[in-house]
CSV table of C-alpha atoms in Angstrom, one decimal:
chain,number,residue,atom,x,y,z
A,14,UNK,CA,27.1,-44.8,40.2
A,15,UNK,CA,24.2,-47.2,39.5
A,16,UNK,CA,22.1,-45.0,41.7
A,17,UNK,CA,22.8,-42.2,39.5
A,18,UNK,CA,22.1,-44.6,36.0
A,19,UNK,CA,19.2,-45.3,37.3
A,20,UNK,CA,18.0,-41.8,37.9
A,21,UNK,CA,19.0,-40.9,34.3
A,22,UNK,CA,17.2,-44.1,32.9
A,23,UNK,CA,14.2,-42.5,35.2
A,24,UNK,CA,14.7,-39.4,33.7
A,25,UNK,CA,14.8,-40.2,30.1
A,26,UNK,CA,12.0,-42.5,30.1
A,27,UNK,CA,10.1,-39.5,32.1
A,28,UNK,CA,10.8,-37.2,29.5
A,29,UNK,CA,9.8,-39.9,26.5
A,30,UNK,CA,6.7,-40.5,28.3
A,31,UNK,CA,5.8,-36.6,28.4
A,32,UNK,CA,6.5,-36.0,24.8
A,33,UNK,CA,4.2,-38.7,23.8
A,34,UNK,CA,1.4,-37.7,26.3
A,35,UNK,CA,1.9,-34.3,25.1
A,36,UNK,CA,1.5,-35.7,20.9
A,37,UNK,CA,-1.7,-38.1,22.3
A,38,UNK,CA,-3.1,-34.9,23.7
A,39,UNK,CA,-2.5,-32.7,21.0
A,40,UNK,CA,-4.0,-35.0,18.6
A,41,UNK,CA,-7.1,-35.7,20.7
A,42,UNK,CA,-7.8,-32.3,20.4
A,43,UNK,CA,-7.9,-32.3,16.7
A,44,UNK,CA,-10.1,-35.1,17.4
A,45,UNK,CA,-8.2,-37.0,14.1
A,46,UNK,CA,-4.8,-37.4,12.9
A,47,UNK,CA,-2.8,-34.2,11.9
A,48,UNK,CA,-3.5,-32.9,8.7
A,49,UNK,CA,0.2,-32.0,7.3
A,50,UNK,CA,1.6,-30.7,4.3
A,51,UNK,CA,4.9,-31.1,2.8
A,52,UNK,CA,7.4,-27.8,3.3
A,53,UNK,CA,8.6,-26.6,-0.7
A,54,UNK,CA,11.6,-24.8,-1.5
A,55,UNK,CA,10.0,-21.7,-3.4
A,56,UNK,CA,11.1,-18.4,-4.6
A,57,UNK,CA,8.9,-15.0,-4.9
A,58,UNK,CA,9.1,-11.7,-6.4
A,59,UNK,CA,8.4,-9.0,-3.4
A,60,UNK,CA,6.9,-6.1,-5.5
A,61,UNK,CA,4.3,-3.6,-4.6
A,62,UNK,CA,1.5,-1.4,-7.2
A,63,UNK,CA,2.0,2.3,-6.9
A,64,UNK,CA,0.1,4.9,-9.1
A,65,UNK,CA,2.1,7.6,-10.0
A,66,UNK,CA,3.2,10.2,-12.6
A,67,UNK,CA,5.6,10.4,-15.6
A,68,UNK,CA,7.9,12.8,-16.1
A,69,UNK,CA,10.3,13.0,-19.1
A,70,UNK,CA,12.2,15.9,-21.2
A,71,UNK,CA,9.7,17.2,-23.7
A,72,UNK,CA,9.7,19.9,-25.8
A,73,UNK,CA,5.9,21.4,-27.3
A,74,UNK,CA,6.0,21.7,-31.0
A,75,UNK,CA,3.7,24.7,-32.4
A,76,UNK,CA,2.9,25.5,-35.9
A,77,UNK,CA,0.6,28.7,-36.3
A,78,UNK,CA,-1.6,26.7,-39.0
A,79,UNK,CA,-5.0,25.0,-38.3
A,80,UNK,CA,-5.1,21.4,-39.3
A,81,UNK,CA,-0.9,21.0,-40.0
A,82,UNK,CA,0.0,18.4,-42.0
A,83,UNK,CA,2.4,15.8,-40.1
A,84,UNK,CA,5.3,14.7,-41.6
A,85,UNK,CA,6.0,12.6,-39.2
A,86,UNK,CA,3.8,9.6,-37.3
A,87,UNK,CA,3.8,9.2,-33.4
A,88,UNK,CA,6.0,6.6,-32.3
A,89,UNK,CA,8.5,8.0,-35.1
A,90,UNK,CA,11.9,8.1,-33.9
A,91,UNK,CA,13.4,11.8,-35.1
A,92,UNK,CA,16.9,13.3,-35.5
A,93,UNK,CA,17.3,16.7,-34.9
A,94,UNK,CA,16.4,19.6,-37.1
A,95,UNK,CA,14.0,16.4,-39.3
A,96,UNK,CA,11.0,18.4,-40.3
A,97,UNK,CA,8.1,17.6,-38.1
A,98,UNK,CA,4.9,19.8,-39.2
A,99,UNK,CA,4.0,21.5,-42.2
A,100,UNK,CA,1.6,24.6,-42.6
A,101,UNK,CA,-0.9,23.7,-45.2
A,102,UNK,CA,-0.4,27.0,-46.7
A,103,UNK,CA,3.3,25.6,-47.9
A,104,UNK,CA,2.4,21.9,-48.1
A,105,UNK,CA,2.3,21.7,-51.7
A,106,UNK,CA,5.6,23.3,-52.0
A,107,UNK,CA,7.0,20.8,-49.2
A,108,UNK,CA,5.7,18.1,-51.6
A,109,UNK,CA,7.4,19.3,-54.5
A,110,UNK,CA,10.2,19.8,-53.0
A,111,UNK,CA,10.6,16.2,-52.1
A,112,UNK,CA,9.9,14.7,-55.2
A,113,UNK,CA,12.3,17.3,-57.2
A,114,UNK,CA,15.0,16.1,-54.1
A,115,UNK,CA,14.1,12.5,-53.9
A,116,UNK,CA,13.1,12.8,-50.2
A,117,UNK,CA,15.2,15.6,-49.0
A,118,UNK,CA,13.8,17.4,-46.5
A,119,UNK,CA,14.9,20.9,-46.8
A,120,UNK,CA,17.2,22.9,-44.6
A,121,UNK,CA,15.8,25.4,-41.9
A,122,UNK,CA,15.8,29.1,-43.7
A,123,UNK,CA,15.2,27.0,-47.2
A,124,UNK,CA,10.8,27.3,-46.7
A,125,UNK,CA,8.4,29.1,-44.4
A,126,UNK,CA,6.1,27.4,-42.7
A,127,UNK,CA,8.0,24.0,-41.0
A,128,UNK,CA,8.1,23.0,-38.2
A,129,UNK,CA,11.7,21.5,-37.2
A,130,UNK,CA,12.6,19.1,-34.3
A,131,UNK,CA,15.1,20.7,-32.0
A,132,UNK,CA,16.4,17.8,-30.9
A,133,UNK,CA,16.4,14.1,-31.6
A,134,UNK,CA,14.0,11.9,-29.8
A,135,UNK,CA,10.5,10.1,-30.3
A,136,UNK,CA,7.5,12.1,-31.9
A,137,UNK,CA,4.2,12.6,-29.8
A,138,UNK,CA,1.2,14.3,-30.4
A,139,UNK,CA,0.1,13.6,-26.6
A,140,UNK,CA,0.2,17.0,-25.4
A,141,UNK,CA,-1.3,18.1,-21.7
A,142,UNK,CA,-0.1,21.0,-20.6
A,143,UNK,CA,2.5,19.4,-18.5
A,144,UNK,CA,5.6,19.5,-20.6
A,145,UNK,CA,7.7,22.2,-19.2
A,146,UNK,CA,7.5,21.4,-15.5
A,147,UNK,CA,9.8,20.4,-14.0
A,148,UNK,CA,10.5,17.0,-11.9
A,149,UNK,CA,10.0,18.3,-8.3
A,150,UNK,CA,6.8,21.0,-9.8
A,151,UNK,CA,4.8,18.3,-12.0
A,152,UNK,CA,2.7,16.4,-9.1
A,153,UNK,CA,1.0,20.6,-8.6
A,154,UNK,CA,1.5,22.3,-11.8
A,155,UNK,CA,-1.8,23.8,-13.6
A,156,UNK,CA,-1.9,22.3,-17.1
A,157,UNK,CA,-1.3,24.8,-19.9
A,158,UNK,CA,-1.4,23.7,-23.6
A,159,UNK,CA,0.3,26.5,-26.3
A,160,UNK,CA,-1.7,27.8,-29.1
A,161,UNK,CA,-1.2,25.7,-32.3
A,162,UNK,CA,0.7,23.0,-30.5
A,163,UNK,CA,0.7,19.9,-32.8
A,164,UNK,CA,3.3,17.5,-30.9
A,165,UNK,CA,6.2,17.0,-29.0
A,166,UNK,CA,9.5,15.1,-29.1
A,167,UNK,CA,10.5,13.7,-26.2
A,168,UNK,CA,14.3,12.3,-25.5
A,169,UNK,CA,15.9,10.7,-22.8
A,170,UNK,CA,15.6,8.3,-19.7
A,171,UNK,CA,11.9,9.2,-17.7
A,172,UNK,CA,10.9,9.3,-13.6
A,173,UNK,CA,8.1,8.1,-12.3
A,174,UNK,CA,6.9,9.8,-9.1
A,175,UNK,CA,4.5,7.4,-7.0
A,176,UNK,CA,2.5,7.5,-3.6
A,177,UNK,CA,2.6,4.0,-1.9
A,178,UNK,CA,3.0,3.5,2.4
A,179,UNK,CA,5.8,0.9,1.3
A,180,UNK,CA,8.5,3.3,0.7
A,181,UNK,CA,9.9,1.7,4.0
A,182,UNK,CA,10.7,-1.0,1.4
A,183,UNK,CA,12.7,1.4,-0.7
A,184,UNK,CA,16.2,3.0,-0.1
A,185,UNK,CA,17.7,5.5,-2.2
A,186,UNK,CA,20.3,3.9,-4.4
A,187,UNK,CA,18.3,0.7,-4.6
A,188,UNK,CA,17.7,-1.3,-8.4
A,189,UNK,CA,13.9,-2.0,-9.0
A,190,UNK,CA,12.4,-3.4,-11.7
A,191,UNK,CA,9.1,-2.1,-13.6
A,192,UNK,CA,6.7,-3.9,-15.6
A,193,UNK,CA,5.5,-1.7,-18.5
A,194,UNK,CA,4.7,-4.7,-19.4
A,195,UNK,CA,8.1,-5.7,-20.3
A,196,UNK,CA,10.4,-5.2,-17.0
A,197,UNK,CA,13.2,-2.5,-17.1
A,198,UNK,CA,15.6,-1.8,-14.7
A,199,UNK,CA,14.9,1.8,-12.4
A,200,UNK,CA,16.6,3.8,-9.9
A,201,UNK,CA,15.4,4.5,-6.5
A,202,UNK,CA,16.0,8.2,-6.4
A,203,UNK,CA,14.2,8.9,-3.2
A,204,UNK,CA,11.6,7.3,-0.9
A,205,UNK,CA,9.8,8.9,2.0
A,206,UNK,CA,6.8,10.3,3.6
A,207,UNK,CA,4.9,7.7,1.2
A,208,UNK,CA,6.3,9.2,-2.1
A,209,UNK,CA,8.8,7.4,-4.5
A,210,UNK,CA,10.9,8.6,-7.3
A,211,UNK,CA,12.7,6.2,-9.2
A,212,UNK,CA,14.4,7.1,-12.8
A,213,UNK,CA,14.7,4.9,-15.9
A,214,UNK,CA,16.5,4.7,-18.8
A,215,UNK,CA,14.7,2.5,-20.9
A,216,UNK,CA,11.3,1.7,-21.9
A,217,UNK,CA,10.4,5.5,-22.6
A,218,UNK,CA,8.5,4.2,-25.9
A,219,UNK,CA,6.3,2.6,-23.5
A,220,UNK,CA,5.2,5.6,-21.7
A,221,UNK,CA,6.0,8.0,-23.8
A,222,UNK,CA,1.6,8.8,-24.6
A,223,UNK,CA,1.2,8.7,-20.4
A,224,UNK,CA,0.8,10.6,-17.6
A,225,UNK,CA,-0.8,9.1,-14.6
A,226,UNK,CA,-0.1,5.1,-15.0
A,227,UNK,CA,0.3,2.3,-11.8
A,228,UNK,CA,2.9,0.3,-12.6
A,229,UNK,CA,3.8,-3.0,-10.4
A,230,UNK,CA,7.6,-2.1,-8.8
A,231,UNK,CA,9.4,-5.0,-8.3
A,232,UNK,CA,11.8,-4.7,-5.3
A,233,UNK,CA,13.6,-8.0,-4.7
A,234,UNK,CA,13.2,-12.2,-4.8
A,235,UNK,CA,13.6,-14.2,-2.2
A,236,UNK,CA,13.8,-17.9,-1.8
A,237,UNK,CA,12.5,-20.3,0.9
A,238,UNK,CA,10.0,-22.5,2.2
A,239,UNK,CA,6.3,-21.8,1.7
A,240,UNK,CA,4.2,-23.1,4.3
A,241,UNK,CA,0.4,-22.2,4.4
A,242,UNK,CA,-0.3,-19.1,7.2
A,243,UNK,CA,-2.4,-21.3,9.3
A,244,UNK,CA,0.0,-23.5,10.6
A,245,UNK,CA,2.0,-20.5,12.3
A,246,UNK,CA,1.8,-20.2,16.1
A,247,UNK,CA,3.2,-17.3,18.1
A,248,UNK,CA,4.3,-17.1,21.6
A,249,UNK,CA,6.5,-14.6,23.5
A,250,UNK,CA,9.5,-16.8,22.3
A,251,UNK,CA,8.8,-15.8,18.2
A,252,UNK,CA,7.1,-17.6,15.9
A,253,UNK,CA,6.9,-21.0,15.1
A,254,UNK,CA,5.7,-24.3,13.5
A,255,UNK,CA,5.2,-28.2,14.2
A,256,UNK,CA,6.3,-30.7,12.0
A,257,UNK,CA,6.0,-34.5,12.4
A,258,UNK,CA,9.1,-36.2,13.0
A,259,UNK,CA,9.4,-40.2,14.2
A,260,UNK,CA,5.5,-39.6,15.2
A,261,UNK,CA,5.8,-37.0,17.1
A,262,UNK,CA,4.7,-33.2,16.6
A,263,UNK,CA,8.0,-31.6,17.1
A,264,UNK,CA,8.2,-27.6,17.7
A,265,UNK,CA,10.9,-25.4,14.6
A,266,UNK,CA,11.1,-21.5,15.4
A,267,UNK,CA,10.8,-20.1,11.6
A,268,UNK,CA,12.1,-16.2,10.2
A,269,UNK,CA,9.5,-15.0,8.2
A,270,UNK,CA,10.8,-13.4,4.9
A,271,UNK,CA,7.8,-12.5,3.1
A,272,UNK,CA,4.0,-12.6,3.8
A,273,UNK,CA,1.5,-13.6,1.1
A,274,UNK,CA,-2.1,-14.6,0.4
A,275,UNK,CA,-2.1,-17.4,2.2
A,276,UNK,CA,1.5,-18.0,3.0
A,277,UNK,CA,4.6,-17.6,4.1
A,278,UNK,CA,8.1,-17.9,3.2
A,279,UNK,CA,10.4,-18.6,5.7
A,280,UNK,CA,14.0,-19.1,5.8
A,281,UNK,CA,15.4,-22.5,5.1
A,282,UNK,CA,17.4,-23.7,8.4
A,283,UNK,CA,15.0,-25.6,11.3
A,284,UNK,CA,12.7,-26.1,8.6
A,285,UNK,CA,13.6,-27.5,5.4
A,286,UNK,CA,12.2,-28.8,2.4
A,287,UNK,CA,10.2,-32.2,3.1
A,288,UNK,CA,9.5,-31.8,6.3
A,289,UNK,CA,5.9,-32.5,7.1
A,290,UNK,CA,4.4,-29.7,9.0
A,291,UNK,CA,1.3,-29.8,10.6
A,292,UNK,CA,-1.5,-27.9,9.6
């Protein structure tokens, strides 16, 4: 039994003396003490830029006159069958019309020469040619503008079609968020072959004068330690870090969770917040 102490002791002390031969070393070859830096609980936002296109429910509005007279301003929010344009031909007969009715508009059939909303929804007079594609024709449709077009109203929620590699980061069904530049909530509809389709229903005032826009998709948050990228090592066994502990330079395997300029988050587990980790 002492025989087999002793070897222990031996053994113990062997593997003490190693560990510290193996720190002396590995500070020698920095040639000064370890420069470290203290592991911090973080938490980013994982989002990626893709350019894209708007789509949205539009309808062209067309009055045969040159130079209509707009009864309405762009931004205005419209109800249905709300007069829109007027031919200049009638406009002084519009204008009577309202004073004698203390703003009444009047009915459709009443004058000749207005132009009506058909539906209700938010007055533009950003027309290009693209308003009666449809969602899966819009990235390859040729433009074409009507004769006498003078606006549109557009109604609804909106898609935005984007190219990015990072669909691999997308699943259909997933909840994004998009800064417009105030964030809403969108739909992945579909992600592959580097395309994305994602639909919203809000924020449509925002984009309701654009076309091609690149808007920052926000995909998830995640929370960790950030460590700076230069004190990860690699081996066939994963990826890892030192940290100081009693003195020593002491090996944690880390999960990466998200790469950025400079850093990493990693999962909190070996590694938590305070260690000192050597650079």
């Amino acid at each position: 039994m002492k025989k087999g102490a002793s070897y222990l002791r031996y053994a113990a002390a062997a593997v003490f003396l190693a560990a510290a031969a193996w720190t002396l070393a590995f500070f020698i070859g920095r040639e000064q003490s370890p420069e470290t830096v203290r592991a911090e609980r973080a938490e980013v936002r994982i989002s990626v830029v893709a350019e894209g296109t708007v789509w949205r429910r539009e309808t062209v509005l067309v009055c045969d006159d040159d130079g209509a007279y707009l009864a309405r301003k762009p931004g205005d929010r419209v109800s249905g069958g709300s007069v829109v344009a007027v031919e200049n031909s009638v406009l002084d007969d519009y204008l009577t019309h309202l004073e004698l009715s203390g703003g009444a508009q009047p009915d459709k059939g009443e004058m000749r020469g207005l132009t009506f909303a058909p539906e209700a929804g938010i007055f533009s007079t950003f027309v290009d040619g693209l308003e009666a594609c449809s969602l899966e024709d819009i990235c390859s449709a040729e433009p074409f503008i009507p004769q006498g077009a003078v606006g549109k109203i557009v109604s609804g929620g909106w898609y935005f079609i984007a190219e990015t590699p990072e669909t691999d980061k997308l699943r259909r069904g997933m909840s994004v968020t998009l800064s417009l530049p105030d964030e809403v909530s969108a739909t992945v509809i579909s992600a592959e072959n580097g395309k994305v389709v994602l639909r919203c229903r809000d924020g449509l005032e925002d984009v309701v004068n654009t076309r091609r826009a690149a808007l920052r998709i926000t995909i998830s948050e995640a929370q960790g330690i950030k460590i700076p990228d230069k004190a990860l090592h690699r081996d066939e066994s994963g990826t890892f870090v030192y940290v100081m502990r009693a003195g020593l330079a002491e090996r944690c395997d880390v999960d990466i969770l998200h790469t950025g300029d400079g850093y990493v988050l990693v999962r909190e587990g070996e590694i938590r917040e305070g260690m000192q980790i050597i650079q």
